[in-house]
PDB file of C-alpha atoms in Angstrom:
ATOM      1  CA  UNK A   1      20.350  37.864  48.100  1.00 50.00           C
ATOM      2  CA  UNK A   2      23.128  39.376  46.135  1.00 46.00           C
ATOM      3  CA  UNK A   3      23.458  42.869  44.263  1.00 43.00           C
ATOM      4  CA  UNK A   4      22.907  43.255  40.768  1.00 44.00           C
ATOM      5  CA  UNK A   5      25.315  45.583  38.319  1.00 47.00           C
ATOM      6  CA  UNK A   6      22.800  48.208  38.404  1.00 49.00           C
ATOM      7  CA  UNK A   7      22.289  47.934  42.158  1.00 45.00           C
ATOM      8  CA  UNK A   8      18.881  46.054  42.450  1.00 47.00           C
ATOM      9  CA  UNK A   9      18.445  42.889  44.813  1.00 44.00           C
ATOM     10  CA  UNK A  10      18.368  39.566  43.218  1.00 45.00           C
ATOM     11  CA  UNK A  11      17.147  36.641  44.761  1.00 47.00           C
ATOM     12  CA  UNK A  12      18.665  33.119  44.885  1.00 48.00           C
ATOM     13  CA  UNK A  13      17.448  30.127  43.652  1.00 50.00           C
ATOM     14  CA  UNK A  14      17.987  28.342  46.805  1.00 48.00           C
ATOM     15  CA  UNK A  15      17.186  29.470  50.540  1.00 52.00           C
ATOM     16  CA  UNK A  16      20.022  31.494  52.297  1.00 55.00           C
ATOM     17  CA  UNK A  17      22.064  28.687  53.540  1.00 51.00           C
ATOM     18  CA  UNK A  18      21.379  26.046  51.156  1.00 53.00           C
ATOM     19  CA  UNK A  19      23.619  25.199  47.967  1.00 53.00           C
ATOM     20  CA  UNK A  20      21.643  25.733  44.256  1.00 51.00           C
ATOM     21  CA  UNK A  21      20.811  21.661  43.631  1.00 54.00           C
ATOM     22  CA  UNK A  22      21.017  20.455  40.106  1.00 59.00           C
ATOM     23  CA  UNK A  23      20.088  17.992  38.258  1.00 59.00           C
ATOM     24  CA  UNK A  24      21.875  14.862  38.288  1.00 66.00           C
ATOM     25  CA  UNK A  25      23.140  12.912  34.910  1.00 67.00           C
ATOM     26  CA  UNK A  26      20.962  10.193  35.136  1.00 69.00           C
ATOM     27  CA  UNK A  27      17.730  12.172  35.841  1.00 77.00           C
ATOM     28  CA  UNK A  28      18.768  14.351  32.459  1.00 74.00           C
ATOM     29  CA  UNK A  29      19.322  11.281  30.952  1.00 79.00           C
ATOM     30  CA  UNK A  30      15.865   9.749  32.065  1.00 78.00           C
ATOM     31  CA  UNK A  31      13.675  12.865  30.780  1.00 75.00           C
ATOM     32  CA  UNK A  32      15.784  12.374  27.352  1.00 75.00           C
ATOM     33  CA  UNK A  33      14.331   8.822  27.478  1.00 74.00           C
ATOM     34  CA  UNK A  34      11.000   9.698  28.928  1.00 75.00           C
ATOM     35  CA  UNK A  35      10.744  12.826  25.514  1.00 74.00           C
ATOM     36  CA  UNK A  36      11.981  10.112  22.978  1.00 78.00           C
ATOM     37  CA  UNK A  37       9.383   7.464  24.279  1.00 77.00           C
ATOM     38  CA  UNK A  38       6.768   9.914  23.956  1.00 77.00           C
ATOM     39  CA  UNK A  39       8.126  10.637  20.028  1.00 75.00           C
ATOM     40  CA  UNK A  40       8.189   7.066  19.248  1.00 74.00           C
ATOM     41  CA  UNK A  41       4.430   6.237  20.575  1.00 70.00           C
ATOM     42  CA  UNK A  42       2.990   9.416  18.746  1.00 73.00           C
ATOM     43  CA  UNK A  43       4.703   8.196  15.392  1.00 66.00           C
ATOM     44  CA  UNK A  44       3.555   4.427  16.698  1.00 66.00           C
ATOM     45  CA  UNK A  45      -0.070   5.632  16.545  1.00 67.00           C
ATOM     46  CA  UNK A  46       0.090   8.032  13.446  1.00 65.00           C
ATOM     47  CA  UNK A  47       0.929   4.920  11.949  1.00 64.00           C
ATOM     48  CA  UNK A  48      -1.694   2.703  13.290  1.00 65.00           C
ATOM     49  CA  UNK A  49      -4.495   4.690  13.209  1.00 69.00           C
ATOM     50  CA  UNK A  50      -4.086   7.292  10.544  1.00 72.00           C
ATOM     51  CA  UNK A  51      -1.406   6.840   7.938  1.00 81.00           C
ATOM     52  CA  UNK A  52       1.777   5.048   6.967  1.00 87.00           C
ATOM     53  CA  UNK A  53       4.439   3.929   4.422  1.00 89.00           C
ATOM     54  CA  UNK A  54       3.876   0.932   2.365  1.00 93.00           C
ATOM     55  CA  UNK A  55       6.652  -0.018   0.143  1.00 93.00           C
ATOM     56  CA  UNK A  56       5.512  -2.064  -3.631  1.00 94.00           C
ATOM     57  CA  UNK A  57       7.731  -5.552  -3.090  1.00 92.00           C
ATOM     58  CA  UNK A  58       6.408  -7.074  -6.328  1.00 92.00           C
ATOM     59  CA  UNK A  59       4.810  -6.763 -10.045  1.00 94.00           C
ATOM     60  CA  UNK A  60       1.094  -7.758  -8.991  1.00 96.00           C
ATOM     61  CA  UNK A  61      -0.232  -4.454  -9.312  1.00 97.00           C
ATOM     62  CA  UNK A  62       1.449  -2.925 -12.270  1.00 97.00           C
ATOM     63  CA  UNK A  63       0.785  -0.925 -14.647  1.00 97.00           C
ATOM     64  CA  UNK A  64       0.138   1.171 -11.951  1.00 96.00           C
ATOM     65  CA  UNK A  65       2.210   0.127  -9.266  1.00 97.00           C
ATOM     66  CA  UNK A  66       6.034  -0.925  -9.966  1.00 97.00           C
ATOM     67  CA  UNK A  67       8.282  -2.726  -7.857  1.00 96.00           C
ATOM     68  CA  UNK A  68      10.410   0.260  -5.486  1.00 96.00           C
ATOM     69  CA  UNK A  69       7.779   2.638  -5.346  1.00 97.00           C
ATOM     70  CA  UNK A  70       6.889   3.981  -1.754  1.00 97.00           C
ATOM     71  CA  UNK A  71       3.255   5.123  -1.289  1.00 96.00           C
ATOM     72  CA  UNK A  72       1.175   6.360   1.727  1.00 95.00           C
ATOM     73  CA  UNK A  73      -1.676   4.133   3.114  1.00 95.00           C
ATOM     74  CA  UNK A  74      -4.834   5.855   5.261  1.00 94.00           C
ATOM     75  CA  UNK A  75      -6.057   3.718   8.401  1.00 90.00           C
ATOM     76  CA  UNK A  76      -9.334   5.314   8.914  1.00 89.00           C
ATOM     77  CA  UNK A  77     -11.651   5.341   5.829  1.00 91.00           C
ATOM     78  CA  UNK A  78     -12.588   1.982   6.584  1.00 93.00           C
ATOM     79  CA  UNK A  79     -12.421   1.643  10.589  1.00 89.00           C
ATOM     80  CA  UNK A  80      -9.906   0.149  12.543  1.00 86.00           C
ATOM     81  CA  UNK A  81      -9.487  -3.705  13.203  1.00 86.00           C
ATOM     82  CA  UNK A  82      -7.154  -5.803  14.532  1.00 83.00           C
ATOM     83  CA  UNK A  83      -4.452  -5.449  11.465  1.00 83.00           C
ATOM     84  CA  UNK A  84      -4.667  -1.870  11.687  1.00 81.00           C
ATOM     85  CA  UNK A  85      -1.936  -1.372  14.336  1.00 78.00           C
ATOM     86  CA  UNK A  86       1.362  -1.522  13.137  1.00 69.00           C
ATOM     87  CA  UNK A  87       2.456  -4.238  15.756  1.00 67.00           C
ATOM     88  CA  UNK A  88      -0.493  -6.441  17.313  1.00 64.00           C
ATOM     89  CA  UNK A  89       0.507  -6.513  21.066  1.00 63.00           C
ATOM     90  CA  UNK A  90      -2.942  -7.504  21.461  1.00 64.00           C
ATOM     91  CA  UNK A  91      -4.852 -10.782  21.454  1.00 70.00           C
ATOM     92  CA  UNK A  92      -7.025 -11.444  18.040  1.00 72.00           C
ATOM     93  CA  UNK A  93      -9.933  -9.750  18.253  1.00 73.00           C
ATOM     94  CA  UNK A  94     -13.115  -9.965  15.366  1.00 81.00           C
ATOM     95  CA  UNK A  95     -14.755  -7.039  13.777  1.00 81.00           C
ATOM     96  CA  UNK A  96     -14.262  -3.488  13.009  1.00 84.00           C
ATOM     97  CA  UNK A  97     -14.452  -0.193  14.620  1.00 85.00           C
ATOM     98  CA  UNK A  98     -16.076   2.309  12.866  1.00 85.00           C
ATOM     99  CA  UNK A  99     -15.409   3.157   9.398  1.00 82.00           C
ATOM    100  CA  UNK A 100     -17.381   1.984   5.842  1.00 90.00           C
ATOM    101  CA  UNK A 101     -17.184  -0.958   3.406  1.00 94.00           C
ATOM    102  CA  UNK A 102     -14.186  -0.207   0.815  1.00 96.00           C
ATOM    103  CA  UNK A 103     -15.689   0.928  -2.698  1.00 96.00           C
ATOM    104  CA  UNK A 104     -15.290  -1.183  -5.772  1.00 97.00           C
ATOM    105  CA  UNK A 105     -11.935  -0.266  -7.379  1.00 98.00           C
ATOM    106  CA  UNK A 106     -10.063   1.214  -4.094  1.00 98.00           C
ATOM    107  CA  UNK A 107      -6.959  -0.026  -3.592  1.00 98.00           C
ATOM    108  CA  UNK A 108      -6.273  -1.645  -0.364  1.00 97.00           C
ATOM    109  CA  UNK A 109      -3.938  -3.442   1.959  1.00 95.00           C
ATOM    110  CA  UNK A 110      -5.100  -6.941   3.540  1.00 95.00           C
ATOM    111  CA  UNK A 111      -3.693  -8.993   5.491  1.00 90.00           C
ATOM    112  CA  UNK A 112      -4.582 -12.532   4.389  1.00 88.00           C
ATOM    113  CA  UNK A 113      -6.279 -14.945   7.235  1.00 81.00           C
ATOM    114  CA  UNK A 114      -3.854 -16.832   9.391  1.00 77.00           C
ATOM    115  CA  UNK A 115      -1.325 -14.507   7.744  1.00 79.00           C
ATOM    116  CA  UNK A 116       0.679 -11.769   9.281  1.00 77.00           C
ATOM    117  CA  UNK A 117       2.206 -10.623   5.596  1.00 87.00           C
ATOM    118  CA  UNK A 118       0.432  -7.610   3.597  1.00 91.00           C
ATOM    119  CA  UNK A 119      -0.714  -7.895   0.365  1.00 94.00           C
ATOM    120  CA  UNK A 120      -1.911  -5.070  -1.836  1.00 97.00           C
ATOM    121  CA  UNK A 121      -4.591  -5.462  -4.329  1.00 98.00           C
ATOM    122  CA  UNK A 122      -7.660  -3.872  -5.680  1.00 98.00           C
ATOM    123  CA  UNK A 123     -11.261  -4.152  -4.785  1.00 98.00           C
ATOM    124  CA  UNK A 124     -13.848  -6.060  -7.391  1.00 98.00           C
ATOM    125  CA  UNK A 125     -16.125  -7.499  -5.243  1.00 98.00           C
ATOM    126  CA  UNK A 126     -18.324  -6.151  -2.583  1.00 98.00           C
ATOM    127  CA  UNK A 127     -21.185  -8.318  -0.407  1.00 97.00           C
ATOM    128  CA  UNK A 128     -23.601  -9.272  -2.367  1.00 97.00           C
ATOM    129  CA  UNK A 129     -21.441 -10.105  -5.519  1.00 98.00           C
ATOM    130  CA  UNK A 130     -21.087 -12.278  -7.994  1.00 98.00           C
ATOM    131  CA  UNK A 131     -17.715 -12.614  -9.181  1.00 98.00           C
ATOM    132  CA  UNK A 132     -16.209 -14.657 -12.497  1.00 98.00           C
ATOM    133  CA  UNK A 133     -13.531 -14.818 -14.721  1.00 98.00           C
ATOM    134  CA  UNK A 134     -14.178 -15.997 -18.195  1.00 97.00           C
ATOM    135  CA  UNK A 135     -11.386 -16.479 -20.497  1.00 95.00           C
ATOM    136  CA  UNK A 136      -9.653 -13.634 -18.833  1.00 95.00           C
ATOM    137  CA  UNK A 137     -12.848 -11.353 -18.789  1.00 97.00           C
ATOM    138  CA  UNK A 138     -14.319 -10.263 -15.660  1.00 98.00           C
ATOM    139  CA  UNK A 139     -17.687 -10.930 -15.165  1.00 98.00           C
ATOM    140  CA  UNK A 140     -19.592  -8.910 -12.223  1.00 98.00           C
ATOM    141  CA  UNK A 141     -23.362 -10.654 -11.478  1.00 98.00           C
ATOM    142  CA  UNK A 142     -23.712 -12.042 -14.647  1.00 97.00           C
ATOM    143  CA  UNK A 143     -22.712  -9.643 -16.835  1.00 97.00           C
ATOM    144  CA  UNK A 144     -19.049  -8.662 -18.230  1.00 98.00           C
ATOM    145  CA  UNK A 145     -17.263  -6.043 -17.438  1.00 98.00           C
ATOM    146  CA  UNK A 146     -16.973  -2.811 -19.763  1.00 97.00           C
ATOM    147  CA  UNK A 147     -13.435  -3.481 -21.226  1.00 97.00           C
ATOM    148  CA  UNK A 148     -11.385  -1.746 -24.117  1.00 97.00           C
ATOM    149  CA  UNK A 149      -7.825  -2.523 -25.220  1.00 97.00           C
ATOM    150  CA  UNK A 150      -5.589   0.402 -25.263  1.00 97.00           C
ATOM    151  CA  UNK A 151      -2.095   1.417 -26.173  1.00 97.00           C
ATOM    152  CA  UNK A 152       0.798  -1.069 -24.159  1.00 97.00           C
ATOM    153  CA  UNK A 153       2.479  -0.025 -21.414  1.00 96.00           C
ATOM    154  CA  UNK A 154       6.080   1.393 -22.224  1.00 96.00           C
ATOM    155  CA  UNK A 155       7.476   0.340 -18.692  1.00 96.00           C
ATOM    156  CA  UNK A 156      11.223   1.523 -18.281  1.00 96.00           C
ATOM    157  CA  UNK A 157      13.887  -1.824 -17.900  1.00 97.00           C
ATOM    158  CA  UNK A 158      15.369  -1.175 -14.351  1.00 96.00           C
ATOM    159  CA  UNK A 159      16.762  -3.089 -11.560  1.00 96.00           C
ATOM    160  CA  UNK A 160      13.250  -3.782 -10.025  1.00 96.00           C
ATOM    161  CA  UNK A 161      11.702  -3.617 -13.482  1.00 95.00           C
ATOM    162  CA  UNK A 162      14.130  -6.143 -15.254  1.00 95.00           C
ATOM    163  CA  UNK A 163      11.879  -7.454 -17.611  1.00 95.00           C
ATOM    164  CA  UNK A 164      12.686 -10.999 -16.747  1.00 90.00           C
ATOM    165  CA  UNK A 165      11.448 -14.126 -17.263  1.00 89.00           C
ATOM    166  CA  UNK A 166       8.103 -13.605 -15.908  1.00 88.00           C
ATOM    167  CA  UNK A 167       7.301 -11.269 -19.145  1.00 93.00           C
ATOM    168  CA  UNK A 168       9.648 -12.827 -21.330  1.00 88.00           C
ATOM    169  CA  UNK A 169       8.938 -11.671 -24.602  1.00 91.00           C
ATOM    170  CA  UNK A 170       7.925  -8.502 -23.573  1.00 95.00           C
ATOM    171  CA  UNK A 171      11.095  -6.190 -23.696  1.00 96.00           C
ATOM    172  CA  UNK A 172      11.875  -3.966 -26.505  1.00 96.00           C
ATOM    173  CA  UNK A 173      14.381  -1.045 -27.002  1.00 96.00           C
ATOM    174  CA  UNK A 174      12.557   2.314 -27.673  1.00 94.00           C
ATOM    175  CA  UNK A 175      13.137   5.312 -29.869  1.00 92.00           C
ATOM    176  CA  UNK A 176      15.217   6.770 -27.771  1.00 93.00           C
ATOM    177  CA  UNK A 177      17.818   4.113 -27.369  1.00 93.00           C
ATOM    178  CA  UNK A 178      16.595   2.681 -23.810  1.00 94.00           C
ATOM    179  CA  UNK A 179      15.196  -0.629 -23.023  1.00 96.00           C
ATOM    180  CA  UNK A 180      11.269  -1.151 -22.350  1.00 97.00           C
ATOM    181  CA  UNK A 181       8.658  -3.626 -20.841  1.00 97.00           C
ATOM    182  CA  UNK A 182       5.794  -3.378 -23.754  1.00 97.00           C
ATOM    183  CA  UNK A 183       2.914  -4.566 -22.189  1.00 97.00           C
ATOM    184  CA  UNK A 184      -0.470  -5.141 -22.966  1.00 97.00           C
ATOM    185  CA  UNK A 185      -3.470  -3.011 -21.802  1.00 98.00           C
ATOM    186  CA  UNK A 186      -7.114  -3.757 -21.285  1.00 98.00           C
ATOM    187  CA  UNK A 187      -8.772  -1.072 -19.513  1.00 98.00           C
ATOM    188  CA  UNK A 188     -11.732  -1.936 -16.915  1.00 98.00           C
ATOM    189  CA  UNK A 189     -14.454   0.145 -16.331  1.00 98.00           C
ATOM    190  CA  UNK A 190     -16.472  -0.998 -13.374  1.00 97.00           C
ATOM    191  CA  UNK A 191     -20.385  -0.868 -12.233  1.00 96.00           C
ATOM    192  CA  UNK A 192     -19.858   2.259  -9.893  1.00 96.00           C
ATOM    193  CA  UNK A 193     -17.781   3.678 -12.843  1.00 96.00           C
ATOM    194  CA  UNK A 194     -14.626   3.154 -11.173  1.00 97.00           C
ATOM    195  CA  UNK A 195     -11.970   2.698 -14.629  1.00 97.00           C
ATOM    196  CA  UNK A 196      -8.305   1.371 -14.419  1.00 97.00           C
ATOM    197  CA  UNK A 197      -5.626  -0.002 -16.501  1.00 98.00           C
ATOM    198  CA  UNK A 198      -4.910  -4.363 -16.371  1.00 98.00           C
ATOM    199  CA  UNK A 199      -2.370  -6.061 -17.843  1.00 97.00           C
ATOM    200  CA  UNK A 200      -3.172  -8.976 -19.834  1.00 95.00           C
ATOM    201  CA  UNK A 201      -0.114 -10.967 -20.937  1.00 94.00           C
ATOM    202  CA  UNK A 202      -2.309 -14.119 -22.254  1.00 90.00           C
ATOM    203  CA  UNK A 203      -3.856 -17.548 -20.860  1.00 91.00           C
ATOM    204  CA  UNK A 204      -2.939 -18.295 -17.666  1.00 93.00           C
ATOM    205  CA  UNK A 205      -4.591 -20.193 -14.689  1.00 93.00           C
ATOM    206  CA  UNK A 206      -6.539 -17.412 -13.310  1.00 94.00           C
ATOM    207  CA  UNK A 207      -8.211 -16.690 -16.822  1.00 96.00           C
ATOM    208  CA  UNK A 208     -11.228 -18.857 -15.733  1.00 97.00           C
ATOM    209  CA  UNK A 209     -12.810 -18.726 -12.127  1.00 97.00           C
ATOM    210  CA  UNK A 210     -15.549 -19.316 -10.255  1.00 94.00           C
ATOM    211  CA  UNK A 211     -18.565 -18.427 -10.053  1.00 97.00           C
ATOM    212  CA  UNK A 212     -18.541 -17.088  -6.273  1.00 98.00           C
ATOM    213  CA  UNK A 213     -20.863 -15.104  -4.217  1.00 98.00           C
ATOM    214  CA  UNK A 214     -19.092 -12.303  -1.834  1.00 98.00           C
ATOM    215  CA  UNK A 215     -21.066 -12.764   1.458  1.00 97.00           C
ATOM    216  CA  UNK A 216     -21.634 -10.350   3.808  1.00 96.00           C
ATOM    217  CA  UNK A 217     -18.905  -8.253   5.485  1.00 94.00           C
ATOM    218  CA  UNK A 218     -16.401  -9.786   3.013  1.00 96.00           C
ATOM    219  CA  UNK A 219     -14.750  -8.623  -0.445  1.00 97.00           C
ATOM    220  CA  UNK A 220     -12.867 -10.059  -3.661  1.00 98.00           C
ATOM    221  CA  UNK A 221      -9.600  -8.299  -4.862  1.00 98.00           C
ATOM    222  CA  UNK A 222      -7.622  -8.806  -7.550  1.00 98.00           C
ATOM    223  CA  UNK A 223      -4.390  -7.424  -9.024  1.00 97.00           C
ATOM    224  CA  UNK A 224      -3.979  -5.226 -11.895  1.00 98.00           C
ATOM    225  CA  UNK A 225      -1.556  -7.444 -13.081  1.00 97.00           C
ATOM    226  CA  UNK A 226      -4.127 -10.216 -13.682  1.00 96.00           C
ATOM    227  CA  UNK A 227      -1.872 -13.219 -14.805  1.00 95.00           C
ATOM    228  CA  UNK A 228       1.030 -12.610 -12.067  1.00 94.00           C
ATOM    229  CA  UNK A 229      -1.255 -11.663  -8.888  1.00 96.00           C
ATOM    230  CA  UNK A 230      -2.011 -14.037  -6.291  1.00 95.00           C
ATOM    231  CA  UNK A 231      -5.375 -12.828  -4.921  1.00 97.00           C
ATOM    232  CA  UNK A 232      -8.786 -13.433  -3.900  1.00 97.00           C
ATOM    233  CA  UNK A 233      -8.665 -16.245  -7.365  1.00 97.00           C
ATOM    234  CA  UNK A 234      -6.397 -18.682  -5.444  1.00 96.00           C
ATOM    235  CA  UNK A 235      -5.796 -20.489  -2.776  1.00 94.00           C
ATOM    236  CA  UNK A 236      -4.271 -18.625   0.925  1.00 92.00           C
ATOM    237  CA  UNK A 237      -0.818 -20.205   2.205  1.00 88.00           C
ATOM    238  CA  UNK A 238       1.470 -23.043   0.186  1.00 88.00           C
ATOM    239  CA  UNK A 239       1.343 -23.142  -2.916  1.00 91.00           C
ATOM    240  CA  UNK A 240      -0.516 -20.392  -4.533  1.00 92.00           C
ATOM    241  CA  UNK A 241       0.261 -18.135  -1.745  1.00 92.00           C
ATOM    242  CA  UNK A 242      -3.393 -16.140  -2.357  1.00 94.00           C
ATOM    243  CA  UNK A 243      -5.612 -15.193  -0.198  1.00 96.00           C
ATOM    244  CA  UNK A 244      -8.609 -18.017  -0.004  1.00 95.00           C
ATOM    245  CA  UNK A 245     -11.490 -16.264  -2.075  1.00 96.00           C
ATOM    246  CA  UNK A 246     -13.393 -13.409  -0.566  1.00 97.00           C
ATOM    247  CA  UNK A 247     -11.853 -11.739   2.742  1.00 96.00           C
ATOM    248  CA  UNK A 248     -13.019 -10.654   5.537  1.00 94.00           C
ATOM    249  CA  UNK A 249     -13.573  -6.808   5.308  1.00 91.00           C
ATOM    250  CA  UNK A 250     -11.998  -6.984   8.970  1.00 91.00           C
ATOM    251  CA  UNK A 251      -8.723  -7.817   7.267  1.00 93.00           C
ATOM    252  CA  UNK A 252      -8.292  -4.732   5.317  1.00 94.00           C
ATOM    253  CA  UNK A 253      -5.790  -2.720   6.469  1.00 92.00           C
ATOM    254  CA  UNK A 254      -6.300   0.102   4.944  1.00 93.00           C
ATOM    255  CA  UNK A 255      -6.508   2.588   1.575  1.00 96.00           C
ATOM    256  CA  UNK A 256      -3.677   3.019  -0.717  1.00 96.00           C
ATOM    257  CA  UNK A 257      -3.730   7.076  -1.285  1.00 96.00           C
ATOM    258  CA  UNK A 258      -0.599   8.430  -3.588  1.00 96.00           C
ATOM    259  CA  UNK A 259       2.631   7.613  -4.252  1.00 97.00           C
ATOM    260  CA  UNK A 260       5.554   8.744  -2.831  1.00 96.00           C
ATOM    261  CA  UNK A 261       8.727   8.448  -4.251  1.00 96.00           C
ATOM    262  CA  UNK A 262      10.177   5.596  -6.377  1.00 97.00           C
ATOM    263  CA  UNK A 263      13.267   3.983  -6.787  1.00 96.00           C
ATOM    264  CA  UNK A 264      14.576   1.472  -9.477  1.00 96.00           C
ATOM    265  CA  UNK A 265      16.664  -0.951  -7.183  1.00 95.00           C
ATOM    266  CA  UNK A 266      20.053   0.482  -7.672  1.00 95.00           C
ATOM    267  CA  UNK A 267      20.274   2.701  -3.918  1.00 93.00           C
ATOM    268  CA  UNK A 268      23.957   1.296  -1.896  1.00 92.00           C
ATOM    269  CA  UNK A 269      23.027   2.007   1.876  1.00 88.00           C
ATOM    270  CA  UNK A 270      26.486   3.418   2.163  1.00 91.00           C
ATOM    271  CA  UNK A 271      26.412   5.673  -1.011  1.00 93.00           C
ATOM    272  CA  UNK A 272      23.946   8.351   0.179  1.00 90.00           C
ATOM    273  CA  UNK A 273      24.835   9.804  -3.754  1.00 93.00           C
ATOM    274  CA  UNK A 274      23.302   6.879  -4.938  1.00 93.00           C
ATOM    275  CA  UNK A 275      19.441   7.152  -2.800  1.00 91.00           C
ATOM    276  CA  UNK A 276      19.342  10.318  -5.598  1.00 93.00           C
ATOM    277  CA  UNK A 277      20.302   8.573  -8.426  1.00 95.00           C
ATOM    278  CA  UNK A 278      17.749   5.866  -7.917  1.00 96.00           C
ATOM    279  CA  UNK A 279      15.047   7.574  -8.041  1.00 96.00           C
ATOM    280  CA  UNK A 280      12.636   7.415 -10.713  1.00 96.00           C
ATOM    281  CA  UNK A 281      11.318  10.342 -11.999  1.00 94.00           C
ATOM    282  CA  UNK A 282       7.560  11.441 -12.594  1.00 94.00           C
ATOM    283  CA  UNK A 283       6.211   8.969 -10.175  1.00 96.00           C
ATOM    284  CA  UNK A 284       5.869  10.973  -7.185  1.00 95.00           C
ATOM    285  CA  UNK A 285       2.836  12.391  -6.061  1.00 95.00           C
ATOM    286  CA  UNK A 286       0.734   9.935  -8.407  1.00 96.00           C
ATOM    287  CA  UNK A 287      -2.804   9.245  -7.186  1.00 96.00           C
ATOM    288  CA  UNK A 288      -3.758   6.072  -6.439  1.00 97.00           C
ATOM    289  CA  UNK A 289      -7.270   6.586  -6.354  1.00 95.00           C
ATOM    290  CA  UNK A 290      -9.513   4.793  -9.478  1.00 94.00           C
ATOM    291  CA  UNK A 291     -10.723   7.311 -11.955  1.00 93.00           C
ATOM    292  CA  UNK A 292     -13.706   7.399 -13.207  1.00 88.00           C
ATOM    293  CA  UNK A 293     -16.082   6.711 -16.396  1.00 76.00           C
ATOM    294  CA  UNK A 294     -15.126   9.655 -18.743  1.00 65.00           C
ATOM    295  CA  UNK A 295     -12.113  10.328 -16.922  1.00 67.00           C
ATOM    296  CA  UNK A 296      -8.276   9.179 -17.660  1.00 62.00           C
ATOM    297  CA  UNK A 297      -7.126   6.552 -14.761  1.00 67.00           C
ATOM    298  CA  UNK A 298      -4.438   8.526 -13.105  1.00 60.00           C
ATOM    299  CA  UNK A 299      -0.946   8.002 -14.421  1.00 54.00           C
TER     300      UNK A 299
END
């Protein structure tokens, strides 16, 4: 006991006697380890089971999607499978936990069979299906989809946008003095009413396909960007690189929600100024839901 400043008792911490113990530098260290594991497996299953980043590594998907932007996927809307987790530490397992079959027009991530690389593409397909491709049109059990041509694309020239050879004849300088991907739009408006914007840049091998029945527990995606997409049109692994016809609704990782941020390709990692300067404006917060008949799709 000792005696405060204004003359009350105060006890110890340790027993009359005894020396105060502390805590030693490694057991401070471990419960900084032990708090940071903790962090790490709570962000670990956020982004397993409920959300996480995706990042758009190619053109498959434009108009919608470009090349840079950074966009938020949701786990649960269709169950959880084995590609859900954002590292498998366990063995292969089949089926799904949970959840519903994805909607036509959703976007989605799969992971292609006997692949451990993510693709993302949109939904045409759903059991039950018959899917086609005539001359470029899409044709949904027999009959073709509502289509319109609208206004192109005016797709600003960047670093991840260049324009290259892959749309070459494409670029054109606009009004105001800047340098543009004009692209051509045919607008899709499928059965369930789900409408989006596809880019259709001419003939090209996928123009003419199939026909092929979804079966059951599978579904057929395509890309937006219907003459540069390898989807459910080709063949999975070397050379086309697609993903084998219908997949697996197991392999679906999950539902591609709103965008982000977006950058055009320009970012140094050691010019923090330059993370700023790289971003592309007006993208962020973009829905990447389908609209719907008598709506705009969302831009």
């Amino acid at each position: 006991m000792e005696l405060a400043e204004d003359g009350a008792l105060v006890k110890d911490d340790a027993p009359d006697g005894e020396p105060a113990k502390t805590e030693g530098k490694g057991s401070a260290i471990w419960r900084e380890v032990k708090g940071l594991i903790w962090v790490l497996l709570a962000v670990l299953a956020f982004h397993s089971f409920v959300a996480k980043p995706f990042y758009i590594p190619s053109e498959s998907m434009m108009p919608g999607l470009l090349k840079g932007d950074r966009l938020v996927v949701s786990k649960y809307p269709y169950g959880w499978s084995w590609v859900s987790p954002s590292f498998h530490v366990l063995p292969h397992w089949q089926g799904r936990l949970l959840g519903k079959m994805p909607k036509r027009g959703d976007v989605v991530i799969v992971t292609p069979p006997d692949s451990s690389e993510d693709y993302i593409k949109r939904v045409i397909g759903i059991p039950g299906d018959t899917v086609e491709v005539r001359g470029g049109r899409l044709i949904l059990n027999g009959q073709m989809v509502k289509w319109e041509k609208r206004p192109p694309a005016m797709i600003p020239v960047d670093a991840n946008v260049p324009c290259g050879i892959e749309f070459s004849g494409f670029m054109t300088d606009g009004a105001d003095g800047k340098r543009y991907c004009r692209l051509p739009i045919v607008r899709e408006t499928l059965p369930n009413g789900a409408t989006y914007d596809t880019i259709d840049l001419g003939q090209s091998i996928g123009d003419d396909y199939g026909p092929v029945k979804v079966g059951p527990d599978h579904v057929f995606l395509m890309g937006d960007n219907r003459d540069k997409s390898a989807d459910s049109r080709f063949g999975a692994g070397y050379p086309d690189h697609g993903l084998g016809g219908p997949v697996p609704w197991e392999n679906i990782g999950g539902r591609a929600e709103f965008i982000t941020f977006s950058l055009d390709g320009t970012t140094q990692l050691l010019n923090p100024l330059s993370w700023f300067e790289a971003l592309r404006s007006g993208r962020a917060g973009t829905s990447l839901r389908p609209a719907h008949s008598g709506q705009s799709p969302a831009k």
